Amino acid sequence: MIAQPYQLYVERKDRARNMARYYAMSIEANLFGELCLTRRWGRIGTNGQTLIHHFEREQDAVALFLDLTRRKCARGYRPRSTPARESDSFAPSTVIELEAIR
């Protein structure tokens, strides 16, 4: 069981380069009780791509989650500036302080 929920949704926009990207991550248990870090990314408004990592220990999943968060912040990804839609399954339910994990 996960001690606390881990979810992140960030975007990177640059009108000059016609760039509108999103990156979403969450750590959840699957039906077999394994911890999974699910990563989704792509152009805003599309389904994009999905990659799932399986872990035996929560520590390993959280370490990868924080490492990827640092990398995305370094590349210019920022939290969404407008409120999330209720139908967005990757909308953050817990606010993660991006400044604290840099």
mmCIF file of N, CA, C and O in Angstrom:
data_model
loop_
_atom_site.group_PDB
_atom_site.id
_atom_site.type_symbol
_atom_site.label_atom_id
_atom_site.label_comp_id
_atom_site.label_asym_id
_atom_site.label_seq_id
_atom_site.Cartn_x
_atom_site.Cartn_y
_atom_site.Cartn_z
ATOM 1 N N MET A 1 0.844 -1.186 0.000
ATOM 2 C CA MET A 1 0.000 0.000 0.000
ATOM 3 C C MET A 1 0.884 1.241 0.000
ATOM 4 O O MET A 1 1.909 1.276 0.667
ATOM 5 N N ILE A 2 0.469 2.246 -0.693
ATOM 6 C CA ILE A 2 1.217 3.483 -0.802
ATOM 7 C C ILE A 2 0.935 4.367 0.412
ATOM 8 O O ILE A 2 -0.218 4.541 0.803
ATOM 9 N N ALA A 3 2.008 4.921 0.980
ATOM 10 C CA ALA A 3 1.870 5.751 2.172
ATOM 11 C C ALA A 3 1.117 7.046 1.882
ATOM 12 O O ALA A 3 0.332 7.510 2.700
ATOM 13 N N GLN A 4 1.349 7.647 0.724
ATOM 14 C CA GLN A 4 0.659 8.881 0.330
ATOM 15 C C GLN A 4 0.541 8.897 -1.186
ATOM 16 O O GLN A 4 1.318 8.244 -1.870
ATOM 17 N N PRO A 5 -0.427 9.625 -1.736
ATOM 18 C CA PRO A 5 -0.575 9.648 -3.196
ATOM 19 C C PRO A 5 0.514 10.485 -3.855
ATOM 20 O O PRO A 5 0.932 11.516 -3.317
ATOM 21 N N TYR A 6 1.012 10.006 -4.965
ATOM 22 C CA TYR A 6 1.992 10.746 -5.760
ATOM 23 C C TYR A 6 1.404 10.955 -7.141
ATOM 24 O O TYR A 6 1.197 9.995 -7.882
ATOM 25 N N GLN A 7 1.116 12.215 -7.466
ATOM 26 C CA GLN A 7 0.603 12.573 -8.782
ATOM 27 C C GLN A 7 1.226 13.891 -9.199
ATOM 28 O O GLN A 7 1.441 14.768 -8.358
ATOM 29 N N LEU A 8 1.491 14.007 -10.484
ATOM 30 C CA LEU A 8 2.076 15.233 -11.006
ATOM 31 C C LEU A 8 1.522 15.474 -12.402
ATOM 32 O O LEU A 8 1.379 14.528 -13.192
ATOM 33 N N TYR A 9 1.194 16.720 -12.692
ATOM 34 C CA TYR A 9 0.813 17.126 -14.048
ATOM 35 C C TYR A 9 1.480 18.471 -14.304
ATOM 36 O O TYR A 9 1.248 19.434 -13.571
ATOM 37 N N VAL A 10 2.352 18.529 -15.318
ATOM 38 C CA VAL A 10 3.044 19.763 -15.679
ATOM 39 C C VAL A 10 2.948 19.970 -17.191
ATOM 40 O O VAL A 10 2.716 19.029 -17.942
ATOM 41 N N GLU A 11 3.109 21.221 -17.598
ATOM 42 C CA GLU A 11 3.037 21.577 -19.017
ATOM 43 C C GLU A 11 4.219 22.451 -19.396
ATOM 44 O O GLU A 11 4.804 23.125 -18.544
ATOM 45 N N ARG A 12 4.522 22.424 -20.673
ATOM 46 C CA ARG A 12 5.553 23.295 -21.227
ATOM 47 C C ARG A 12 4.993 23.891 -22.507
ATOM 48 O O ARG A 12 4.628 23.174 -23.432
ATOM 49 N N LYS A 13 4.910 25.235 -22.532
ATOM 50 C CA LYS A 13 4.345 25.933 -23.689
ATOM 51 C C LYS A 13 5.331 26.983 -24.190
ATOM 52 O O LYS A 13 5.951 27.679 -23.395
ATOM 53 N N ASP A 14 5.438 27.076 -25.508
ATOM 54 C CA ASP A 14 6.265 28.092 -26.149
ATOM 55 C C ASP A 14 5.607 28.413 -27.486
ATOM 56 O O ASP A 14 5.711 27.649 -28.441
ATOM 57 N N ARG A 15 4.902 29.534 -27.534
ATOM 58 C CA ARG A 15 4.176 29.910 -28.759
ATOM 59 C C ARG A 15 5.109 30.113 -29.948
ATOM 60 O O ARG A 15 4.781 29.759 -31.065
ATOM 61 N N ALA A 16 6.291 30.654 -29.714
ATOM 62 C CA ALA A 16 7.235 30.909 -30.803
ATOM 63 C C ALA A 16 7.660 29.607 -31.484
ATOM 64 O O ALA A 16 7.929 29.589 -32.686
ATOM 65 N N ARG A 17 7.732 28.522 -30.732
ATOM 66 C CA ARG A 17 8.143 27.228 -31.283
ATOM 67 C C ARG A 17 6.961 26.290 -31.517
ATOM 68 O O ARG A 17 7.163 25.116 -31.835
ATOM 69 N N ASN A 18 5.726 26.806 -31.371
ATOM 70 C CA ASN A 18 4.505 26.008 -31.520
ATOM 71 C C ASN A 18 4.549 24.766 -30.620
ATOM 72 O O ASN A 18 4.205 23.677 -31.023
ATOM 73 N N MET A 19 4.999 24.975 -29.389
ATOM 74 C CA MET A 19 5.150 23.881 -28.443
ATOM 75 C C MET A 19 4.072 23.958 -27.379
ATOM 76 O O MET A 19 3.861 25.004 -26.778
ATOM 77 N N ALA A 20 3.386 22.857 -27.186
ATOM 78 C CA ALA A 20 2.379 22.743 -26.125
ATOM 79 C C ALA A 20 2.389 21.293 -25.667
ATOM 80 O O ALA A 20 1.688 20.448 -26.205
ATOM 81 N N ARG A 21 3.217 20.993 -24.677
ATOM 82 C CA ARG A 21 3.414 19.626 -24.217
ATOM 83 C C ARG A 21 2.930 19.455 -22.783
ATOM 84 O O ARG A 21 2.910 20.392 -22.012
ATOM 85 N N TYR A 22 2.586 18.214 -22.462
ATOM 86 C CA TYR A 22 2.239 17.892 -21.084
ATOM 87 C C TYR A 22 3.041 16.667 -20.649
ATOM 88 O O TYR A 22 3.539 15.902 -21.468
ATOM 89 N N TYR A 23 3.156 16.528 -19.343
ATOM 90 C CA TYR A 23 3.830 15.367 -18.761
ATOM 91 C C TYR A 23 3.097 15.049 -17.467
ATOM 92 O O TYR A 23 2.923 15.924 -16.619
ATOM 93 N N ALA A 24 2.640 13.810 -17.324
ATOM 94 C CA ALA A 24 1.882 13.406 -16.144
ATOM 95 C C ALA A 24 2.463 12.124 -15.571
ATOM 96 O O ALA A 24 2.899 11.243 -16.324
ATOM 97 N N MET A 25 2.484 12.035 -14.247
ATOM 98 C CA MET A 25 2.972 10.831 -13.568
ATOM 99 C C MET A 25 2.098 10.545 -12.347
ATOM 100 O O MET A 25 1.580 11.476 -11.727
ATOM 101 N N SER A 26 2.008 9.275 -12.012
ATOM 102 C CA SER A 26 1.347 8.888 -10.769
ATOM 103 C C SER A 26 1.895 7.540 -10.319
ATOM 104 O O SER A 26 2.331 6.735 -11.143
ATOM 105 N N ILE A 27 1.889 7.328 -9.017
ATOM 106 C CA ILE A 27 2.279 6.037 -8.446
ATOM 107 C C ILE A 27 1.026 5.425 -7.854
ATOM 108 O O ILE A 27 0.367 6.035 -7.012
ATOM 109 N N GLU A 28 0.708 4.216 -8.315
ATOM 110 C CA GLU A 28 -0.488 3.520 -7.853
ATOM 111 C C GLU A 28 -0.209 2.028 -7.808
ATOM 112 O O GLU A 28 0.702 1.546 -8.472
ATOM 113 N N ALA A 29 -1.009 1.309 -7.053
ATOM 114 C CA ALA A 29 -0.915 -0.149 -7.026
ATOM 115 C C ALA A 29 -1.806 -0.716 -8.134
ATOM 116 O O ALA A 29 -2.895 -0.200 -8.383
ATOM 117 N N ASN A 30 -1.319 -1.778 -8.800
ATOM 118 C CA ASN A 30 -2.151 -2.414 -9.822
ATOM 119 C C ASN A 30 -3.002 -3.506 -9.171
ATOM 120 O O ASN A 30 -2.995 -3.670 -7.943
ATOM 121 N N LEU A 31 -3.729 -4.273 -9.960
ATOM 122 C CA LEU A 31 -4.625 -5.301 -9.421
ATOM 123 C C LEU A 31 -3.887 -6.405 -8.673
ATOM 124 O O LEU A 31 -4.467 -7.104 -7.857
ATOM 125 N N PHE A 32 -2.596 -6.574 -8.963
ATOM 126 C CA PHE A 32 -1.809 -7.629 -8.330
ATOM 127 C C PHE A 32 -1.044 -7.125 -7.110
ATOM 128 O O PHE A 32 -0.253 -7.850 -6.523
ATOM 129 N N GLY A 33 -1.253 -5.858 -6.744
ATOM 130 C CA GLY A 33 -0.602 -5.288 -5.582
ATOM 131 C C GLY A 33 0.781 -4.717 -5.852
ATOM 132 O O GLY A 33 1.431 -4.238 -4.926
ATOM 133 N N GLU A 34 1.256 -4.782 -7.091
ATOM 134 C CA GLU A 34 2.556 -4.204 -7.440
ATOM 135 C C GLU A 34 2.423 -2.692 -7.526
ATOM 136 O O GLU A 34 1.391 -2.179 -7.951
ATOM 137 N N LEU A 35 3.478 -1.994 -7.141
ATOM 138 C CA LEU A 35 3.490 -0.545 -7.301
ATOM 139 C C LEU A 35 3.900 -0.214 -8.724
ATOM 140 O O LEU A 35 4.863 -0.777 -9.251
ATOM 141 N N CYS A 36 3.169 0.694 -9.341
ATOM 142 C CA CYS A 36 3.440 1.079 -10.719
ATOM 143 C C CYS A 36 3.576 2.596 -10.814
ATOM 144 O O CYS A 36 2.734 3.325 -10.277
ATOM 145 N N LEU A 37 4.614 3.032 -11.482
ATOM 146 C CA LEU A 37 4.775 4.445 -11.826
ATOM 147 C C LEU A 37 4.320 4.573 -13.265
ATOM 148 O O LEU A 37 4.931 4.010 -14.169
ATOM 149 N N THR A 38 3.216 5.273 -13.471
ATOM 150 C CA THR A 38 2.662 5.466 -14.806
ATOM 151 C C THR A 38 3.050 6.849 -15.289
ATOM 152 O O THR A 38 2.797 7.843 -14.611
ATOM 153 N N ARG A 39 3.668 6.897 -16.468
ATOM 154 C CA ARG A 39 4.093 8.160 -17.077
ATOM 155 C C ARG A 39 3.312 8.360 -18.369
ATOM 156 O O ARG A 39 3.166 7.443 -19.165
ATOM 157 N N ARG A 40 2.769 9.570 -18.557
ATOM 158 C CA ARG A 40 2.075 9.937 -19.797
ATOM 159 C C ARG A 40 2.644 11.256 -20.281
ATOM 160 O O ARG A 40 2.884 12.164 -19.482
ATOM 161 N N TRP A 41 2.832 11.374 -21.585
ATOM 162 C CA TRP A 41 3.335 12.625 -22.144
ATOM 163 C C TRP A 41 2.896 12.752 -23.596
ATOM 164 O O TRP A 41 2.529 11.780 -24.234
ATOM 165 N N GLY A 42 2.913 14.007 -24.061
ATOM 166 C CA GLY A 42 2.548 14.266 -25.457
ATOM 167 C C GLY A 42 2.120 15.708 -25.639
ATOM 168 O O GLY A 42 2.307 16.561 -24.772
ATOM 169 N N ARG A 43 1.524 15.973 -26.792
ATOM 170 C CA ARG A 43 1.013 17.303 -27.084
ATOM 171 C C ARG A 43 -0.292 17.498 -26.321
ATOM 172 O O ARG A 43 -1.112 16.577 -26.239
ATOM 173 N N ILE A 44 -0.480 18.670 -25.759
ATOM 174 C CA ILE A 44 -1.699 18.972 -25.008
ATOM 175 C C ILE A 44 -2.912 18.768 -25.912
ATOM 176 O O ILE A 44 -2.932 19.223 -27.048
ATOM 177 N N GLY A 45 -3.902 18.048 -25.410
ATOM 178 C CA GLY A 45 -5.113 17.777 -26.163
ATOM 179 C C GLY A 45 -5.102 16.419 -26.853
ATOM 180 O O GLY A 45 -6.082 16.032 -27.473
ATOM 181 N N THR A 46 -3.972 15.669 -26.756
ATOM 182 C CA THR A 46 -3.889 14.342 -27.357
ATOM 183 C C THR A 46 -3.737 13.295 -26.263
ATOM 184 O O THR A 46 -3.460 13.617 -25.111
ATOM 185 N N ASN A 47 -3.904 12.037 -26.631
ATOM 186 C CA ASN A 47 -3.697 10.948 -25.670
ATOM 187 C C ASN A 47 -2.213 10.745 -25.382
ATOM 188 O O ASN A 47 -1.854 10.291 -24.305
ATOM 189 N N GLY A 48 -1.359 11.045 -26.328
ATOM 190 C CA GLY A 48 0.073 10.932 -26.120
ATOM 191 C C GLY A 48 0.533 9.495 -25.958
ATOM 192 O O GLY A 48 -0.089 8.561 -26.450
ATOM 193 N N GLN A 49 1.627 9.333 -25.245
ATOM 194 C CA GLN A 49 2.223 8.027 -25.025
ATOM 195 C C GLN A 49 2.172 7.684 -23.542
ATOM 196 O O GLN A 49 2.085 8.565 -22.690
ATOM 197 N N THR A 50 2.250 6.397 -23.246
ATOM 198 C CA THR A 50 2.209 5.933 -21.869
ATOM 199 C C THR A 50 3.322 4.917 -21.647
ATOM 200 O O THR A 50 3.596 4.087 -22.509
ATOM 201 N N LEU A 51 3.952 4.997 -20.479
ATOM 202 C CA LEU A 51 4.978 4.045 -20.082
ATOM 203 C C LEU A 51 4.737 3.696 -18.619
ATOM 204 O O LEU A 51 4.529 4.591 -17.790
ATOM 205 N N ILE A 52 4.747 2.400 -18.309
ATOM 206 C CA ILE A 52 4.493 1.952 -16.937
ATOM 207 C C ILE A 52 5.717 1.207 -16.420
ATOM 208 O O ILE A 52 6.201 0.281 -17.060
ATOM 209 N N HIS A 53 6.206 1.626 -15.239
ATOM 210 C CA HIS A 53 7.314 0.966 -14.563
ATOM 211 C C HIS A 53 6.747 0.214 -13.362
ATOM 212 O O HIS A 53 5.939 0.760 -12.614
ATOM 213 N N HIS A 54 7.191 -1.019 -13.143
ATOM 214 C CA HIS A 54 6.737 -1.837 -12.010
ATOM 215 C C HIS A 54 7.839 -1.894 -10.961
ATOM 216 O O HIS A 54 9.016 -2.053 -11.291
ATOM 217 N N PHE A 55 7.450 -1.795 -9.684
ATOM 218 C CA PHE A 55 8.411 -1.785 -8.585
ATOM 219 C C PHE A 55 7.950 -2.708 -7.472
ATOM 220 O O PHE A 55 6.755 -2.858 -7.231
ATOM 221 N N GLU A 56 8.916 -3.277 -6.760
ATOM 222 C CA GLU A 56 8.610 -4.080 -5.582
ATOM 223 C C GLU A 56 8.584 -3.213 -4.329
ATOM 224 O O GLU A 56 7.872 -3.506 -3.383
ATOM 225 N N ARG A 57 9.401 -2.150 -4.328
ATOM 226 C CA ARG A 57 9.494 -1.280 -3.152
ATOM 227 C C ARG A 57 9.017 0.130 -3.483
ATOM 228 O O ARG A 57 9.313 0.664 -4.551
ATOM 229 N N GLU A 58 8.285 0.726 -2.548
ATOM 230 C CA GLU A 58 7.784 2.093 -2.740
ATOM 231 C C GLU A 58 8.941 3.081 -2.861
ATOM 232 O O GLU A 58 8.875 4.033 -3.641
ATOM 233 N N GLN A 59 10.029 2.852 -2.127
ATOM 234 C CA GLN A 59 11.188 3.749 -2.164
ATOM 235 C C GLN A 59 11.717 3.922 -3.584
ATOM 236 O O GLN A 59 12.076 5.018 -3.989
ATOM 237 N N ASP A 60 11.802 2.822 -4.323
ATOM 238 C CA ASP A 60 12.337 2.878 -5.681
ATOM 239 C C ASP A 60 11.419 3.669 -6.606
ATOM 240 O O ASP A 60 11.868 4.446 -7.443
ATOM 241 N N ALA A 61 10.112 3.463 -6.459
ATOM 242 C CA ALA A 61 9.147 4.188 -7.278
ATOM 243 C C ALA A 61 9.201 5.686 -6.988
ATOM 244 O O ALA A 61 9.199 6.514 -7.901
ATOM 245 N N VAL A 62 9.290 6.046 -5.717
ATOM 246 C CA VAL A 62 9.338 7.455 -5.318
ATOM 247 C C VAL A 62 10.644 8.095 -5.791
ATOM 248 O O VAL A 62 10.650 9.239 -6.259
ATOM 249 N N ALA A 63 11.754 7.370 -5.713
ATOM 250 C CA ALA A 63 13.039 7.905 -6.171
ATOM 251 C C ALA A 63 12.989 8.243 -7.660
ATOM 252 O O ALA A 63 13.440 9.321 -8.076
ATOM 253 N N LEU A 64 12.412 7.352 -8.482
ATOM 254 C CA LEU A 64 12.297 7.637 -9.908
ATOM 255 C C LEU A 64 11.332 8.798 -10.143
ATOM 256 O O LEU A 64 11.593 9.676 -10.972
ATOM 257 N N PHE A 65 10.227 8.830 -9.408
ATOM 258 C CA PHE A 65 9.252 9.915 -9.527
ATOM 259 C C PHE A 65 9.919 11.266 -9.280
ATOM 260 O O PHE A 65 9.771 12.203 -10.064
ATOM 261 N N LEU A 66 10.687 11.377 -8.195
ATOM 262 C CA LEU A 66 11.345 12.642 -7.861
ATOM 263 C C LEU A 66 12.436 13.004 -8.868
ATOM 264 O O LEU A 66 12.586 14.170 -9.237
ATOM 265 N N ASP A 67 13.176 12.004 -9.337
ATOM 266 C CA ASP A 67 14.220 12.259 -10.338
ATOM 267 C C ASP A 67 13.609 12.794 -11.634
ATOM 268 O O ASP A 67 14.087 13.778 -12.199
ATOM 269 N N LEU A 68 12.540 12.171 -12.095
ATOM 270 C CA LEU A 68 11.875 12.633 -13.321
ATOM 271 C C LEU A 68 11.263 14.021 -13.135
ATOM 272 O O LEU A 68 11.292 14.839 -14.051
ATOM 273 N N THR A 69 10.736 14.283 -11.943
ATOM 274 C CA THR A 69 10.171 15.607 -11.659
ATOM 275 C C THR A 69 11.254 16.678 -11.755
ATOM 276 O O THR A 69 11.049 17.728 -12.356
ATOM 277 N N ARG A 70 12.422 16.409 -11.174
ATOM 278 C CA ARG A 70 13.542 17.359 -11.260
ATOM 279 C C ARG A 70 13.949 17.615 -12.707
ATOM 280 O O ARG A 70 14.175 18.751 -13.108
ATOM 281 N N ARG A 71 14.027 16.549 -13.487
ATOM 282 C CA ARG A 71 14.424 16.690 -14.899
ATOM 283 C C ARG A 71 13.420 17.542 -15.680
ATOM 284 O O ARG A 71 13.803 18.382 -16.487
ATOM 285 N N LYS A 72 12.145 17.301 -15.460
ATOM 286 C CA LYS A 72 11.119 18.053 -16.192
ATOM 287 C C LYS A 72 11.128 19.523 -15.793
ATOM 288 O O LYS A 72 10.963 20.399 -16.629
ATOM 289 N N CYS A 73 11.342 19.803 -14.514
ATOM 290 C CA CYS A 73 11.424 21.201 -14.064
ATOM 291 C C CYS A 73 12.630 21.887 -14.696
ATOM 292 O O CYS A 73 12.552 23.044 -15.097
ATOM 293 N N ALA A 74 13.741 21.186 -14.801
ATOM 294 C CA ALA A 74 14.944 21.750 -15.410
ATOM 295 C C ALA A 74 14.732 22.054 -16.891
ATOM 296 O O ALA A 74 15.340 22.975 -17.436
ATOM 297 N N ARG A 75 13.852 21.306 -17.544
ATOM 298 C CA ARG A 75 13.575 21.518 -18.970
ATOM 299 C C ARG A 75 12.486 22.562 -19.219
ATOM 300 O O ARG A 75 12.117 22.807 -20.357
ATOM 301 N N GLY A 76 11.927 23.133 -18.157
ATOM 302 C CA GLY A 76 10.964 24.211 -18.334
ATOM 303 C C GLY A 76 9.508 23.836 -18.133
ATOM 304 O O GLY A 76 8.615 24.648 -18.380
ATOM 305 N N TYR A 77 9.215 22.620 -17.690
ATOM 306 C CA TYR A 77 7.829 22.234 -17.423
ATOM 307 C C TYR A 77 7.375 22.895 -16.127
ATOM 308 O O TYR A 77 8.115 22.974 -15.157
ATOM 309 N N ARG A 78 6.129 23.386 -16.124
ATOM 310 C CA ARG A 78 5.564 24.082 -14.973
ATOM 311 C C ARG A 78 4.143 23.574 -14.726
ATOM 312 O O ARG A 78 3.481 23.095 -15.646
ATOM 313 N N PRO A 79 3.633 23.727 -13.489
ATOM 314 C CA PRO A 79 2.247 23.327 -13.216
ATOM 315 C C PRO A 79 1.281 24.083 -14.122
ATOM 316 O O PRO A 79 1.555 25.209 -14.532
ATOM 317 N N ARG A 80 0.170 23.469 -14.401
ATOM 318 C CA ARG A 80 -0.854 24.062 -15.261
ATOM 319 C C ARG A 80 -1.311 25.385 -14.676
ATOM 320 O O ARG A 80 -1.530 25.510 -13.481
ATOM 321 N N SER A 81 -1.476 26.399 -15.531
ATOM 322 C CA SER A 81 -1.846 27.731 -15.050
ATOM 323 C C SER A 81 -3.352 27.890 -14.871
ATOM 324 O O SER A 81 -3.799 28.787 -14.177
ATOM 325 N N THR A 82 -4.164 27.040 -15.504
ATOM 326 C CA THR A 82 -5.619 27.110 -15.369
ATOM 327 C C THR A 82 -6.103 25.921 -14.549
ATOM 328 O O THR A 82 -5.444 24.897 -14.508
ATOM 329 N N PRO A 83 -7.267 26.038 -13.925
ATOM 330 C CA PRO A 83 -7.786 24.921 -13.127
ATOM 331 C C PRO A 83 -7.985 23.667 -13.981
ATOM 332 O O PRO A 83 -8.356 23.751 -15.150
ATOM 333 N N ALA A 84 -7.725 22.511 -13.395
ATOM 334 C CA ALA A 84 -7.869 21.232 -14.095
ATOM 335 C C ALA A 84 -9.339 20.886 -14.288
ATOM 336 O O ALA A 84 -10.186 21.237 -13.472
ATOM 337 N N ARG A 85 -9.626 20.183 -15.368
ATOM 338 C CA ARG A 85 -10.985 19.686 -15.601
ATOM 339 C C ARG A 85 -11.231 18.522 -14.657
ATOM 340 O O ARG A 85 -10.327 17.757 -14.340
ATOM 341 N N GLU A 86 -12.467 18.352 -14.230
ATOM 342 C CA GLU A 86 -12.797 17.244 -13.349
ATOM 343 C C GLU A 86 -12.606 15.903 -14.037
ATOM 344 O O GLU A 86 -12.312 14.913 -13.395
ATOM 345 N N SER A 87 -12.754 15.864 -15.364
ATOM 346 C CA SER A 87 -12.629 14.608 -16.088
ATOM 347 C C SER A 87 -11.180 14.209 -16.337
ATOM 348 O O SER A 87 -10.913 13.116 -16.796
ATOM 349 N N ASP A 88 -10.223 15.066 -16.032
ATOM 350 C CA ASP A 88 -8.815 14.773 -16.253
ATOM 351 C C ASP A 88 -8.330 13.821 -15.167
ATOM 352 O O ASP A 88 -8.181 14.194 -14.019
ATOM 353 N N SER A 89 -8.065 12.562 -15.534
ATOM 354 C CA SER A 89 -7.705 11.559 -14.534
ATOM 355 C C SER A 89 -6.320 11.793 -13.956
ATOM 356 O O SER A 89 -5.977 11.235 -12.930
ATOM 357 N N PHE A 90 -5.496 12.597 -14.588
ATOM 358 C CA PHE A 90 -4.164 12.869 -14.080
ATOM 359 C C PHE A 90 -4.064 14.247 -13.454
ATOM 360 O O PHE A 90 -2.986 14.734 -13.210
ATOM 361 N N ALA A 91 -5.182 14.878 -13.221
ATOM 362 C CA ALA A 91 -5.154 16.174 -12.538
ATOM 363 C C ALA A 91 -4.662 15.953 -11.119
ATOM 364 O O ALA A 91 -5.073 15.007 -10.462
ATOM 365 N N PRO A 92 -3.765 16.795 -10.646
ATOM 366 C CA PRO A 92 -3.187 16.552 -9.326
ATOM 367 C C PRO A 92 -4.197 16.717 -8.203
ATOM 368 O O PRO A 92 -4.916 17.689 -8.147
ATOM 369 N N SER A 93 -4.263 15.721 -7.324
ATOM 370 C CA SER A 93 -5.124 15.832 -6.157
ATOM 371 C C SER A 93 -4.319 16.321 -4.967
ATOM 372 O O SER A 93 -4.865 16.799 -4.004
ATOM 373 N N THR A 94 -3.015 16.181 -5.041
ATOM 374 C CA THR A 94 -2.121 16.639 -3.998
ATOM 375 C C THR A 94 -1.133 17.616 -4.626
ATOM 376 O O THR A 94 -0.536 17.321 -5.647
ATOM 377 N N VAL A 95 -0.964 18.775 -4.031
ATOM 378 C CA VAL A 95 -0.041 19.757 -4.566
ATOM 379 C C VAL A 95 1.367 19.343 -4.197
ATOM 380 O O VAL A 95 1.673 19.093 -3.037
ATOM 381 N N ILE A 96 2.227 19.239 -5.187
ATOM 382 C CA ILE A 96 3.624 18.895 -4.955
ATOM 383 C C ILE A 96 4.431 20.165 -5.136
ATOM 384 O O ILE A 96 4.357 20.824 -6.166
ATOM 385 N N GLU A 97 5.177 20.516 -4.122
ATOM 386 C CA GLU A 97 6.009 21.725 -4.181
ATOM 387 C C GLU A 97 7.215 21.436 -5.054
ATOM 388 O O GLU A 97 8.148 20.756 -4.641
ATOM 389 N N LEU A 98 7.209 21.939 -6.296
ATOM 390 C CA LEU A 98 8.295 21.689 -7.220
ATOM 391 C C LEU A 98 9.578 22.363 -6.768
ATOM 392 O O LEU A 98 10.668 21.876 -7.011
ATOM 393 N N GLU A 99 9.476 23.489 -6.105
ATOM 394 C CA GLU A 99 10.670 24.194 -5.632
ATOM 395 C C GLU A 99 11.406 23.377 -4.574
ATOM 396 O O GLU A 99 12.614 23.424 -4.478
ATOM 397 N N ALA A 100 10.676 22.619 -3.785
ATOM 398 C CA ALA A 100 11.276 21.879 -2.675
ATOM 399 C C ALA A 100 12.096 20.685 -3.136
ATOM 400 O O ALA A 100 12.980 20.240 -2.429
ATOM 401 N N ILE A 101 11.820 20.138 -4.335
ATOM 402 C CA ILE A 101 12.538 18.940 -4.767
ATOM 403 C C ILE A 101 13.636 19.224 -5.767
ATOM 404 O O ILE A 101 14.247 18.321 -6.277
ATOM 405 N N ARG A 102 13.900 20.459 -6.046
ATOM 406 C CA ARG A 102 14.973 20.797 -6.995
ATOM 407 C C ARG A 102 16.319 20.529 -6.421
ATOM 408 O O ARG A 102 16.712 20.576 -5.378
#
